PDB file of C-alpha atoms in Angstrom:
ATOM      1  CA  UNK A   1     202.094  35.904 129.797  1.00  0.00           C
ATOM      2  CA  UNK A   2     200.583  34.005 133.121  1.00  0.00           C
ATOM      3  CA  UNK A   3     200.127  36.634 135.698  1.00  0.00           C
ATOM      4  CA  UNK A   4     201.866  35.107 138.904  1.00  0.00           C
ATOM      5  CA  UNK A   5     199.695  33.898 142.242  1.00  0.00           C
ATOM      6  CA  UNK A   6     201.179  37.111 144.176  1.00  0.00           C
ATOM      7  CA  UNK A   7     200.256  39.802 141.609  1.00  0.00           C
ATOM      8  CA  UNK A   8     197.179  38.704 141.288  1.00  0.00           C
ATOM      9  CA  UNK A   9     196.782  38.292 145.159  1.00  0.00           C
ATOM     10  CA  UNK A  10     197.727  42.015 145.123  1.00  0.00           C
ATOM     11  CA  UNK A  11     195.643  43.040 142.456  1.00  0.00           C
ATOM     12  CA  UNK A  12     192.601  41.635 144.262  1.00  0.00           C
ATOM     13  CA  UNK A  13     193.324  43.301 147.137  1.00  0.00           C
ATOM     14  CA  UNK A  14     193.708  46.967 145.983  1.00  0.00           C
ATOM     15  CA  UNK A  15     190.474  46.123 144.009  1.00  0.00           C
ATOM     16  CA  UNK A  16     188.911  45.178 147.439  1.00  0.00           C
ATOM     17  CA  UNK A  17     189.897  49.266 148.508  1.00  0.00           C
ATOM     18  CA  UNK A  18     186.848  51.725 148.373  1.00  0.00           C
ATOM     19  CA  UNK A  19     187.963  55.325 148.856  1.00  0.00           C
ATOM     20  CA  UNK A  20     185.617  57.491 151.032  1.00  0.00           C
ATOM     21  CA  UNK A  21     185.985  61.657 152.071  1.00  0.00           C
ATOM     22  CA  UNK A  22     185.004  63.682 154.534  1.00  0.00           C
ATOM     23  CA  UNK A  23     186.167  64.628 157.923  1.00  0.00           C
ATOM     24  CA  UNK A  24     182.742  63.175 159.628  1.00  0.00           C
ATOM     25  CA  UNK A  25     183.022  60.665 157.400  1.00  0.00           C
ATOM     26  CA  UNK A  26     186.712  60.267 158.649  1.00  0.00           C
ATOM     27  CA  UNK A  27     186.097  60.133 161.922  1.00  0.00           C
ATOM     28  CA  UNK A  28     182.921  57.775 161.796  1.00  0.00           C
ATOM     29  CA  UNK A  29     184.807  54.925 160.317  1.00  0.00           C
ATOM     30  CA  UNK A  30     188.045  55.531 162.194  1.00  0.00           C
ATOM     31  CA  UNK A  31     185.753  55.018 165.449  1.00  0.00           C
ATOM     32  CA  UNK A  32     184.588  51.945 164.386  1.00  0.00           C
ATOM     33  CA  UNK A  33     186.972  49.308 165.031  1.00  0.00           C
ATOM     34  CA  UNK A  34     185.533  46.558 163.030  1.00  0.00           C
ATOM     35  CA  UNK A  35     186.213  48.302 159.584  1.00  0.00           C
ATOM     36  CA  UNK A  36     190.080  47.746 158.304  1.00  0.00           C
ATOM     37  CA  UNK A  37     191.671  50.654 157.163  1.00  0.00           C
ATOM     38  CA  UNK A  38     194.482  50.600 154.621  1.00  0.00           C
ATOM     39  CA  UNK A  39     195.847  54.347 154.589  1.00  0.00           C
ATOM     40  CA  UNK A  40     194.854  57.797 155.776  1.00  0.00           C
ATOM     41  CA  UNK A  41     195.676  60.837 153.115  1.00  0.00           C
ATOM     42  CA  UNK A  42     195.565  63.868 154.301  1.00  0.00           C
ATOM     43  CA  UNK A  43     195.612  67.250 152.466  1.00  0.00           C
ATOM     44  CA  UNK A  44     199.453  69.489 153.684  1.00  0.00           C
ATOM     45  CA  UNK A  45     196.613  72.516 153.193  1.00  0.00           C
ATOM     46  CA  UNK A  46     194.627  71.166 156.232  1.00  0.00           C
ATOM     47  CA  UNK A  47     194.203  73.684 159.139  1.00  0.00           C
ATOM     48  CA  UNK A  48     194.663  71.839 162.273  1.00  0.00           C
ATOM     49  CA  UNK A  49     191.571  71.944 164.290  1.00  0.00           C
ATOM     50  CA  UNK A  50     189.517  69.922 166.624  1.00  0.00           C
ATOM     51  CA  UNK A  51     188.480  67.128 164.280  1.00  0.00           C
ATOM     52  CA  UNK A  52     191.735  66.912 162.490  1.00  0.00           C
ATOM     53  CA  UNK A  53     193.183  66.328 165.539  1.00  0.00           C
ATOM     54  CA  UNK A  54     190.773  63.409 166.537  1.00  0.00           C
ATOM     55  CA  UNK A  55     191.409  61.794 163.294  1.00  0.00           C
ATOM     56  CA  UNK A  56     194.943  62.138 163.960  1.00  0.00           C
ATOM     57  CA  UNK A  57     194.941  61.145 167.142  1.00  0.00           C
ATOM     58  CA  UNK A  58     192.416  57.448 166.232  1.00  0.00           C
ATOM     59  CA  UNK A  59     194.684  56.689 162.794  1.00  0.00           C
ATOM     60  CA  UNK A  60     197.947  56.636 165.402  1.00  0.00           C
ATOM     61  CA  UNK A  61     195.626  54.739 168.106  1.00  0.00           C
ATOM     62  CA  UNK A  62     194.739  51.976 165.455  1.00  0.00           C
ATOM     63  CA  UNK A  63     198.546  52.479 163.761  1.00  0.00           C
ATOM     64  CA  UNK A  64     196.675  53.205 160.557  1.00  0.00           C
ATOM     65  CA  UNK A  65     199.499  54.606 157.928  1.00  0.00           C
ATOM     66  CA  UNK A  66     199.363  58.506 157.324  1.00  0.00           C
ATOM     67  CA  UNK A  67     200.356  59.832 153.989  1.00  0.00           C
ATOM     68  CA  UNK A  68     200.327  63.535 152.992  1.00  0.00           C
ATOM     69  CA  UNK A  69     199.672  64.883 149.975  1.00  0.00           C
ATOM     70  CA  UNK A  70     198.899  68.622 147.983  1.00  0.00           C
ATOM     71  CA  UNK A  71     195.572  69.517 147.906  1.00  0.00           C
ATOM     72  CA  UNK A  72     195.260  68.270 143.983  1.00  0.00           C
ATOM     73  CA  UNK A  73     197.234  65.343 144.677  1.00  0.00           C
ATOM     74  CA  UNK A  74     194.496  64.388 146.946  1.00  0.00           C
ATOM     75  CA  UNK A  75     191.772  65.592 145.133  1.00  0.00           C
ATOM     76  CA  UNK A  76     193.168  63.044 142.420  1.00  0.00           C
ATOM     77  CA  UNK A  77     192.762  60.078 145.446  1.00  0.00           C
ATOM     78  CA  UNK A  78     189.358  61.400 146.301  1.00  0.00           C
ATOM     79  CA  UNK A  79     188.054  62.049 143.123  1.00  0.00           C
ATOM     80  CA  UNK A  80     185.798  64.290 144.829  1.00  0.00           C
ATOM     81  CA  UNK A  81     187.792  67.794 145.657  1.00  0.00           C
ATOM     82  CA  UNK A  82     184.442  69.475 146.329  1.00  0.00           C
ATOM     83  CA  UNK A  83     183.653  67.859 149.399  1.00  0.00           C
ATOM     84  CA  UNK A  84     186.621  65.688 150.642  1.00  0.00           C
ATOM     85  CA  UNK A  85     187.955  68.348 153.047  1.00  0.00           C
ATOM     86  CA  UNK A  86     191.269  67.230 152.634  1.00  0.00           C
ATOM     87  CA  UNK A  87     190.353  63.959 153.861  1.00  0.00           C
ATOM     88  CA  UNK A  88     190.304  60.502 152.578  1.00  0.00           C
ATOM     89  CA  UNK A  89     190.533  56.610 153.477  1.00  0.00           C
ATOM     90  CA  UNK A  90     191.495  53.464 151.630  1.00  0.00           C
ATOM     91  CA  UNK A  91     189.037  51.260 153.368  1.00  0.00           C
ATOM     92  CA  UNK A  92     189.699  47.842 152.921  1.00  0.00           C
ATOM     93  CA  UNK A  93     186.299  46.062 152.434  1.00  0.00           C
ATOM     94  CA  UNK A  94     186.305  42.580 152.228  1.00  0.00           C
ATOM     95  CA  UNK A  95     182.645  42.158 151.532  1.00  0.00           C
ATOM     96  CA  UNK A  96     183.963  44.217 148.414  1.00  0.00           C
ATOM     97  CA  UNK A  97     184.951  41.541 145.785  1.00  0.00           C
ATOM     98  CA  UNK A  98     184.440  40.650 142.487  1.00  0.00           C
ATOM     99  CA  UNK A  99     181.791  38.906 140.803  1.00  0.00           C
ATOM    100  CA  UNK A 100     184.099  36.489 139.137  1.00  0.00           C
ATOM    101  CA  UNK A 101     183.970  35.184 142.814  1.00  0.00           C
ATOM    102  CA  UNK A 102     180.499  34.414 142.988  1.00  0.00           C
ATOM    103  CA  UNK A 103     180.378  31.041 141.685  1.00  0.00           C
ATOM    104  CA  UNK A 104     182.912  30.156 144.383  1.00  0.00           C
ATOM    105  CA  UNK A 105     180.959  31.925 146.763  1.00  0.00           C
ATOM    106  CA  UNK A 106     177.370  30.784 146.677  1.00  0.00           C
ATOM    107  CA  UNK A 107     178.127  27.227 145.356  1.00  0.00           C
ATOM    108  CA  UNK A 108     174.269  26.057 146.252  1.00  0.00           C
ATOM    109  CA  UNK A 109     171.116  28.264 146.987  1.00  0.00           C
ATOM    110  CA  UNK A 110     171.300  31.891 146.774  1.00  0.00           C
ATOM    111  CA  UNK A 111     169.277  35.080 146.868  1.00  0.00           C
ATOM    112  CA  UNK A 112     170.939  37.955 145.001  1.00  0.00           C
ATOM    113  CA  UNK A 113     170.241  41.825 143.989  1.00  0.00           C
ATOM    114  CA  UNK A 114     171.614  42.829 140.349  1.00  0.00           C
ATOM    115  CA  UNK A 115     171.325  46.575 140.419  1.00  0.00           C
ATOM    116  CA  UNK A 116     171.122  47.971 136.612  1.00  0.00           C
ATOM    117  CA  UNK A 117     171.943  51.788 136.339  1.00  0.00           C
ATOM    118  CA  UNK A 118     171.057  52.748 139.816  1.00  0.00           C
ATOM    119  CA  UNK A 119     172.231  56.789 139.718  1.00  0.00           C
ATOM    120  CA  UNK A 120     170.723  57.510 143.288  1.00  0.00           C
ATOM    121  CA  UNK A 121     173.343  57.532 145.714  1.00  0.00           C
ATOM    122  CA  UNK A 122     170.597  57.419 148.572  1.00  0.00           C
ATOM    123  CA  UNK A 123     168.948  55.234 146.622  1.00  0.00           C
ATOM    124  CA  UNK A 124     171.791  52.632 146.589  1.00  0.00           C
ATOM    125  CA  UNK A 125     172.507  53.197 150.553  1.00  0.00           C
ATOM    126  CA  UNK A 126     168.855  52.688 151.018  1.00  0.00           C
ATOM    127  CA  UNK A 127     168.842  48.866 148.950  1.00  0.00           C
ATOM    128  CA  UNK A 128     172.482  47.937 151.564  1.00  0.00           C
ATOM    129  CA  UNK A 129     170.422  48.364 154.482  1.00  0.00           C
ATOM    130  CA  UNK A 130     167.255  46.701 153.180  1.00  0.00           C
ATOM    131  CA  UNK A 131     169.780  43.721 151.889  1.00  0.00           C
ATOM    132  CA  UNK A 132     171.714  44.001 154.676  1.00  0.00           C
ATOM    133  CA  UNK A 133     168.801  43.785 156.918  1.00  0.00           C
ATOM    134  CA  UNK A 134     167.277  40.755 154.744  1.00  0.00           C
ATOM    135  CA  UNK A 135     168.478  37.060 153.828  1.00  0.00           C
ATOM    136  CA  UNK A 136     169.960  38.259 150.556  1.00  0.00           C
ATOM    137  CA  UNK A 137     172.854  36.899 150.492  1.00  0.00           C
ATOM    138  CA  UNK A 138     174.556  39.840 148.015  1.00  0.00           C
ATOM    139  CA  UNK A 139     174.329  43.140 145.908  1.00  0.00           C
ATOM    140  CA  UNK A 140     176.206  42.991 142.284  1.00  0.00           C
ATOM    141  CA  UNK A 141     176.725  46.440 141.175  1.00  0.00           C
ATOM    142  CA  UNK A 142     178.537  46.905 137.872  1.00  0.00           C
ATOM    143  CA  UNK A 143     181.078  49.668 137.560  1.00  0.00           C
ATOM    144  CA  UNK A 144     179.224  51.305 134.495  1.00  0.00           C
ATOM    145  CA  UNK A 145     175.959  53.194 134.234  1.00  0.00           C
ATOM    146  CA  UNK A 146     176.057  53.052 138.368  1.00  0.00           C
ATOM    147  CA  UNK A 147     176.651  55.490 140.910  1.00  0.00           C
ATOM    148  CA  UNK A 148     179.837  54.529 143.389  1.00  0.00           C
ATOM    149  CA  UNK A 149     180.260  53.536 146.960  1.00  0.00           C
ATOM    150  CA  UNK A 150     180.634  57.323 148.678  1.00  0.00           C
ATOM    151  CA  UNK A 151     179.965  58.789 151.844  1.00  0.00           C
ATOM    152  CA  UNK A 152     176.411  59.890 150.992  1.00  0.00           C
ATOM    153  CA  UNK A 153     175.672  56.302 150.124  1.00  0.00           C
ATOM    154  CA  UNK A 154     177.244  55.201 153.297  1.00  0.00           C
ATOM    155  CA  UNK A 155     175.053  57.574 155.118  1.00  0.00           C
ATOM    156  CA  UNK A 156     172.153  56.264 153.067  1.00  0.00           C
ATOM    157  CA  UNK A 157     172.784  53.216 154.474  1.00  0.00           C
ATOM    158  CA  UNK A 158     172.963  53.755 158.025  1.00  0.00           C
ATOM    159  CA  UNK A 159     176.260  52.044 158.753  1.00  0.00           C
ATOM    160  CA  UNK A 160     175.501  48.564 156.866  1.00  0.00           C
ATOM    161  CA  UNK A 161     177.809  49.617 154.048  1.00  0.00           C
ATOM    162  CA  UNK A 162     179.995  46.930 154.817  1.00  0.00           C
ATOM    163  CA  UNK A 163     177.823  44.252 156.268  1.00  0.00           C
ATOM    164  CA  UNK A 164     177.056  42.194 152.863  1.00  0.00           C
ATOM    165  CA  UNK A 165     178.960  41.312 150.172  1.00  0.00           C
ATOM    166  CA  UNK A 166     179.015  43.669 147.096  1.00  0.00           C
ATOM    167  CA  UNK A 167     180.332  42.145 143.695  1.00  0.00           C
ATOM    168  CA  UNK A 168     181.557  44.751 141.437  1.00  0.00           C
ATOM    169  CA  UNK A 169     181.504  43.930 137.385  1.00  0.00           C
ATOM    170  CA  UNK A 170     182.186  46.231 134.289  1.00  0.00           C
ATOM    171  CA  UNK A 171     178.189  45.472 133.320  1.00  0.00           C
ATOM    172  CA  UNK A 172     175.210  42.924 134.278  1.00  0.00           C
ATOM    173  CA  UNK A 173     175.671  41.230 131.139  1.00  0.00           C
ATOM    174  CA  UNK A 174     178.802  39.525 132.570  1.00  0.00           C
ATOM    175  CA  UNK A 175     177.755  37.813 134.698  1.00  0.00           C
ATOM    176  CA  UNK A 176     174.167  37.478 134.082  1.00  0.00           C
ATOM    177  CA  UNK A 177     172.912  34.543 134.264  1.00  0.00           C
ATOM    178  CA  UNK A 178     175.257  32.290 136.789  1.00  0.00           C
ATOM    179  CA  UNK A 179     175.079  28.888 136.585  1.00  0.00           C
ATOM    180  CA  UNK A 180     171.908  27.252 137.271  1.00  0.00           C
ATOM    181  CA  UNK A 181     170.245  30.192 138.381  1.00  0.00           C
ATOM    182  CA  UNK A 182     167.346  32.475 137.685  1.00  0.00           C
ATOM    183  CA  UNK A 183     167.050  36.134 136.454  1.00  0.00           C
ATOM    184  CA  UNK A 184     164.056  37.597 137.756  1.00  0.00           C
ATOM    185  CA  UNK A 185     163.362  41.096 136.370  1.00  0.00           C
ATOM    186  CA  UNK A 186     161.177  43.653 138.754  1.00  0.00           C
ATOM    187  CA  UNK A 187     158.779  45.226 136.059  1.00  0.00           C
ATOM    188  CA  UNK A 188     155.353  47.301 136.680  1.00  0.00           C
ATOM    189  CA  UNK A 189     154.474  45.531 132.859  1.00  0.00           C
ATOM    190  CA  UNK A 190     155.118  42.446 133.743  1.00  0.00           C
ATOM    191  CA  UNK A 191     151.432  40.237 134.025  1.00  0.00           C
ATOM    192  CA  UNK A 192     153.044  37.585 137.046  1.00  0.00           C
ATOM    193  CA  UNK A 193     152.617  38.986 140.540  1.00  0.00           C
ATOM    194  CA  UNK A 194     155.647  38.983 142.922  1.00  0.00           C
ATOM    195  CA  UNK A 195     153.682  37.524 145.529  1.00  0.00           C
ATOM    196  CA  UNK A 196     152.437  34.435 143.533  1.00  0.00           C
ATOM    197  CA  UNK A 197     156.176  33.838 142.490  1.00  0.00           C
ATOM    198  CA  UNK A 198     157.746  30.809 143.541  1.00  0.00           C
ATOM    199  CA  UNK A 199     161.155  31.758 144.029  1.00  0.00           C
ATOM    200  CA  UNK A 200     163.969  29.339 142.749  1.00  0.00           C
ATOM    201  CA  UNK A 201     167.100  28.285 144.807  1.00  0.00           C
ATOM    202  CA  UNK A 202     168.642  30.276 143.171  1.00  0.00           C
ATOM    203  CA  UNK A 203     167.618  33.409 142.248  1.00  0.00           C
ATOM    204  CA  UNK A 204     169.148  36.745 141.170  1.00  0.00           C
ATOM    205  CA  UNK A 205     166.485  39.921 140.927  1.00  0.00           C
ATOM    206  CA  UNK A 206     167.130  42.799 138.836  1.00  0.00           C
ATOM    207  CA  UNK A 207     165.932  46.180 139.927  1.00  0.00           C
ATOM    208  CA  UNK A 208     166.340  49.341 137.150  1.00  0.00           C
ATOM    209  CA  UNK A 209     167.408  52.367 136.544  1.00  0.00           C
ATOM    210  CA  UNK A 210     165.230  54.855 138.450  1.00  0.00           C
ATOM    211  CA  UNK A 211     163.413  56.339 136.142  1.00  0.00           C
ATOM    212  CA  UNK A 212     163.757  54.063 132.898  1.00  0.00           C
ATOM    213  CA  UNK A 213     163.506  50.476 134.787  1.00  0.00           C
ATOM    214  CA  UNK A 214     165.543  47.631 133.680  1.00  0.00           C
ATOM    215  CA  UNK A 215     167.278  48.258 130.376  1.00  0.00           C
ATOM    216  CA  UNK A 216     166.096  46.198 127.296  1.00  0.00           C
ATOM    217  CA  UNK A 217     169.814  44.219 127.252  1.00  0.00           C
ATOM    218  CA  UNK A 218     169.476  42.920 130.711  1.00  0.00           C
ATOM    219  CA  UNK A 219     165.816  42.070 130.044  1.00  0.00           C
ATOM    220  CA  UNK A 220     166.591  40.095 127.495  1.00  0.00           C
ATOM    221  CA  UNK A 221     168.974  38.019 129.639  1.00  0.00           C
ATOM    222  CA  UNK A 222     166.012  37.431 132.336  1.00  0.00           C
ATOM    223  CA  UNK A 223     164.318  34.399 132.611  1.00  0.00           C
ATOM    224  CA  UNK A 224     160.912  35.505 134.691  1.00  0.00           C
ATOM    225  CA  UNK A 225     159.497  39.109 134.964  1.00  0.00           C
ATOM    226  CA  UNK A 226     157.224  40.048 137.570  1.00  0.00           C
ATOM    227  CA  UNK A 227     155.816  43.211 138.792  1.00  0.00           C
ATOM    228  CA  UNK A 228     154.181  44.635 142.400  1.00  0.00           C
ATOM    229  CA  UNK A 229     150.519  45.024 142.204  1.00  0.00           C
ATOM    230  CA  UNK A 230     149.722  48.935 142.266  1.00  0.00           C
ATOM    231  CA  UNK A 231     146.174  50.520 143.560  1.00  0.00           C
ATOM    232  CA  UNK A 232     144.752  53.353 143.709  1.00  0.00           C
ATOM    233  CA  UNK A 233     146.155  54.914 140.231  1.00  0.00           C
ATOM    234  CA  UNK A 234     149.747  54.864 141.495  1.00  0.00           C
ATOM    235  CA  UNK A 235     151.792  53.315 138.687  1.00  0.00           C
ATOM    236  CA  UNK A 236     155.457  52.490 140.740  1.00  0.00           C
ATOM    237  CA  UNK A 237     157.383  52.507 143.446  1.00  0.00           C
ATOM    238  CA  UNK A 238     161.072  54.000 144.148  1.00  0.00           C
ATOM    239  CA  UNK A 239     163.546  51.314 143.449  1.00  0.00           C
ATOM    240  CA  UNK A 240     165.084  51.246 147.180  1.00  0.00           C
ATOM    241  CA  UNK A 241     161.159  50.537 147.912  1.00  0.00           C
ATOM    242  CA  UNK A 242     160.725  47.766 145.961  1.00  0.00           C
ATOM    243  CA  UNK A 243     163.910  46.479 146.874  1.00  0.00           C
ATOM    244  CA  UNK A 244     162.717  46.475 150.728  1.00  0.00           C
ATOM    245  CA  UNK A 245     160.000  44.388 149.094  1.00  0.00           C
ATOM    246  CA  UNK A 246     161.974  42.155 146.997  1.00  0.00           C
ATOM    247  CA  UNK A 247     164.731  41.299 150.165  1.00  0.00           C
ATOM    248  CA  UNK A 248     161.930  40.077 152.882  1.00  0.00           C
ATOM    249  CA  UNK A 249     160.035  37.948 150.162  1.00  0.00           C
ATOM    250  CA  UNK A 250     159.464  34.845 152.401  1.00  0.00           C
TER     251      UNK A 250
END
């Protein structure tokens, strides 16, 4: 069976949805009025106090739906009853798509970040604002092995969360290699050195996992491996370093 033009339309678009917690979470994103936001759910358990009230009072300003639910039921939306505070929003994120798109996307030159088993939460908000920042044109983050978009990576990344596109895939090995374009896998073995690299119009770096590197699958998917120079005795840098590095290559 087909699927039809308007469930997959609708599909897409709860796919585009990240969920984030928090009450100063919460209120940060509600007072920003260039982030769309799907639905509010709030916890029947909350006690009513100042900042409930001011996220109240901005998701009725911006006519933002309200839903209430039971403190599991929203633990179960959160996914996160820890530290949600009885608070969570269905952001919708349009930079948020999926990396089928990315052949319709970049249909000539690119610069892209493939991130393979990033578990760093800081590290991850640290790489947005460095790509963000940067003419990288994109992040792809696979859903597996990876940490998740969440508040502390939103703090991480100092507000440029949603300020470049992030293609989500199952794994790397997906969608590595697009068409025409060339893996480049950061490595401190590797005998080329970044800064002798011509870089290809299209070109898609992998950084690794923080403390193994770039797994042995996705390296054998890469086309060029290259590493940073190291003195002194040190032997690597942290991943959101490198990626600073890697997204203001000239």
């Amino acid at each position: 069976m087909i699927d039809s033009p308007e469930y997959l339309a609708k599909r897409a678009f709860f796919d585009s949805l990240i969920t984030l917690y928090g009450r100063n979470v919460a209120v940060e994103i509600l007072r920003d009025s260039t982030v769309k936001i799907h639905k509010l759910h709030l916890s029947k358990s909350n006690r009513i106090d100042e900042t409930i009230e001011e996220i109240l009072s901005l998701a009725e300003a911006r006519g933002i739906e309200i839903k209430y639910h039971t403190k599991d039921s929203l633990s179960r939306i959160s996914k996160n009853s820890a530290q949600d505070q009885g608070v969570a929003l269905d952001v919708e994120a349009q930079n948020y798509r999926n990396a089928t798109m990315l052949e319709n996307d970049f249909p000539n030159d690119f610069r892209l970040l493939a991130l393979d088993g990033i578990n760093n939460p800081q590290n991850l908000g640290m790489i947005v604002r460095s790509a963000a920042a940067s003419r990288i044109d994109g992040i792809i983050l696979p859903k597996k092995n990876s940490t998740k978009l969440s508040p502390l990576v939103m703090k991480a990344s100092a507000g440029t969360l949603f300020k470049i596109p992030i293609y989500y895939c199952d794994t790397l090995s997906e969608v590595l290699p697009l068409k025409n374009s060339t893996v480049i896998t950061l490595s401190s073995h590797a005998v080329e050195d970044i800064h002798s690299l011509k870089i290809p119009s299209r070109a898609i770096f992998v950084l690794g996992n923080e403390s193994e590197g770039v797994s042995r699958e996705i390296e054998l998917l890469s086309s060029v491996r290259v590493s940073i120079p190291m003195h002194r005795g040190v032997e690597s840098l942290n991943v959101a370093i490198t990626a600073g590095i890697v997204a203001f290559l000239p």
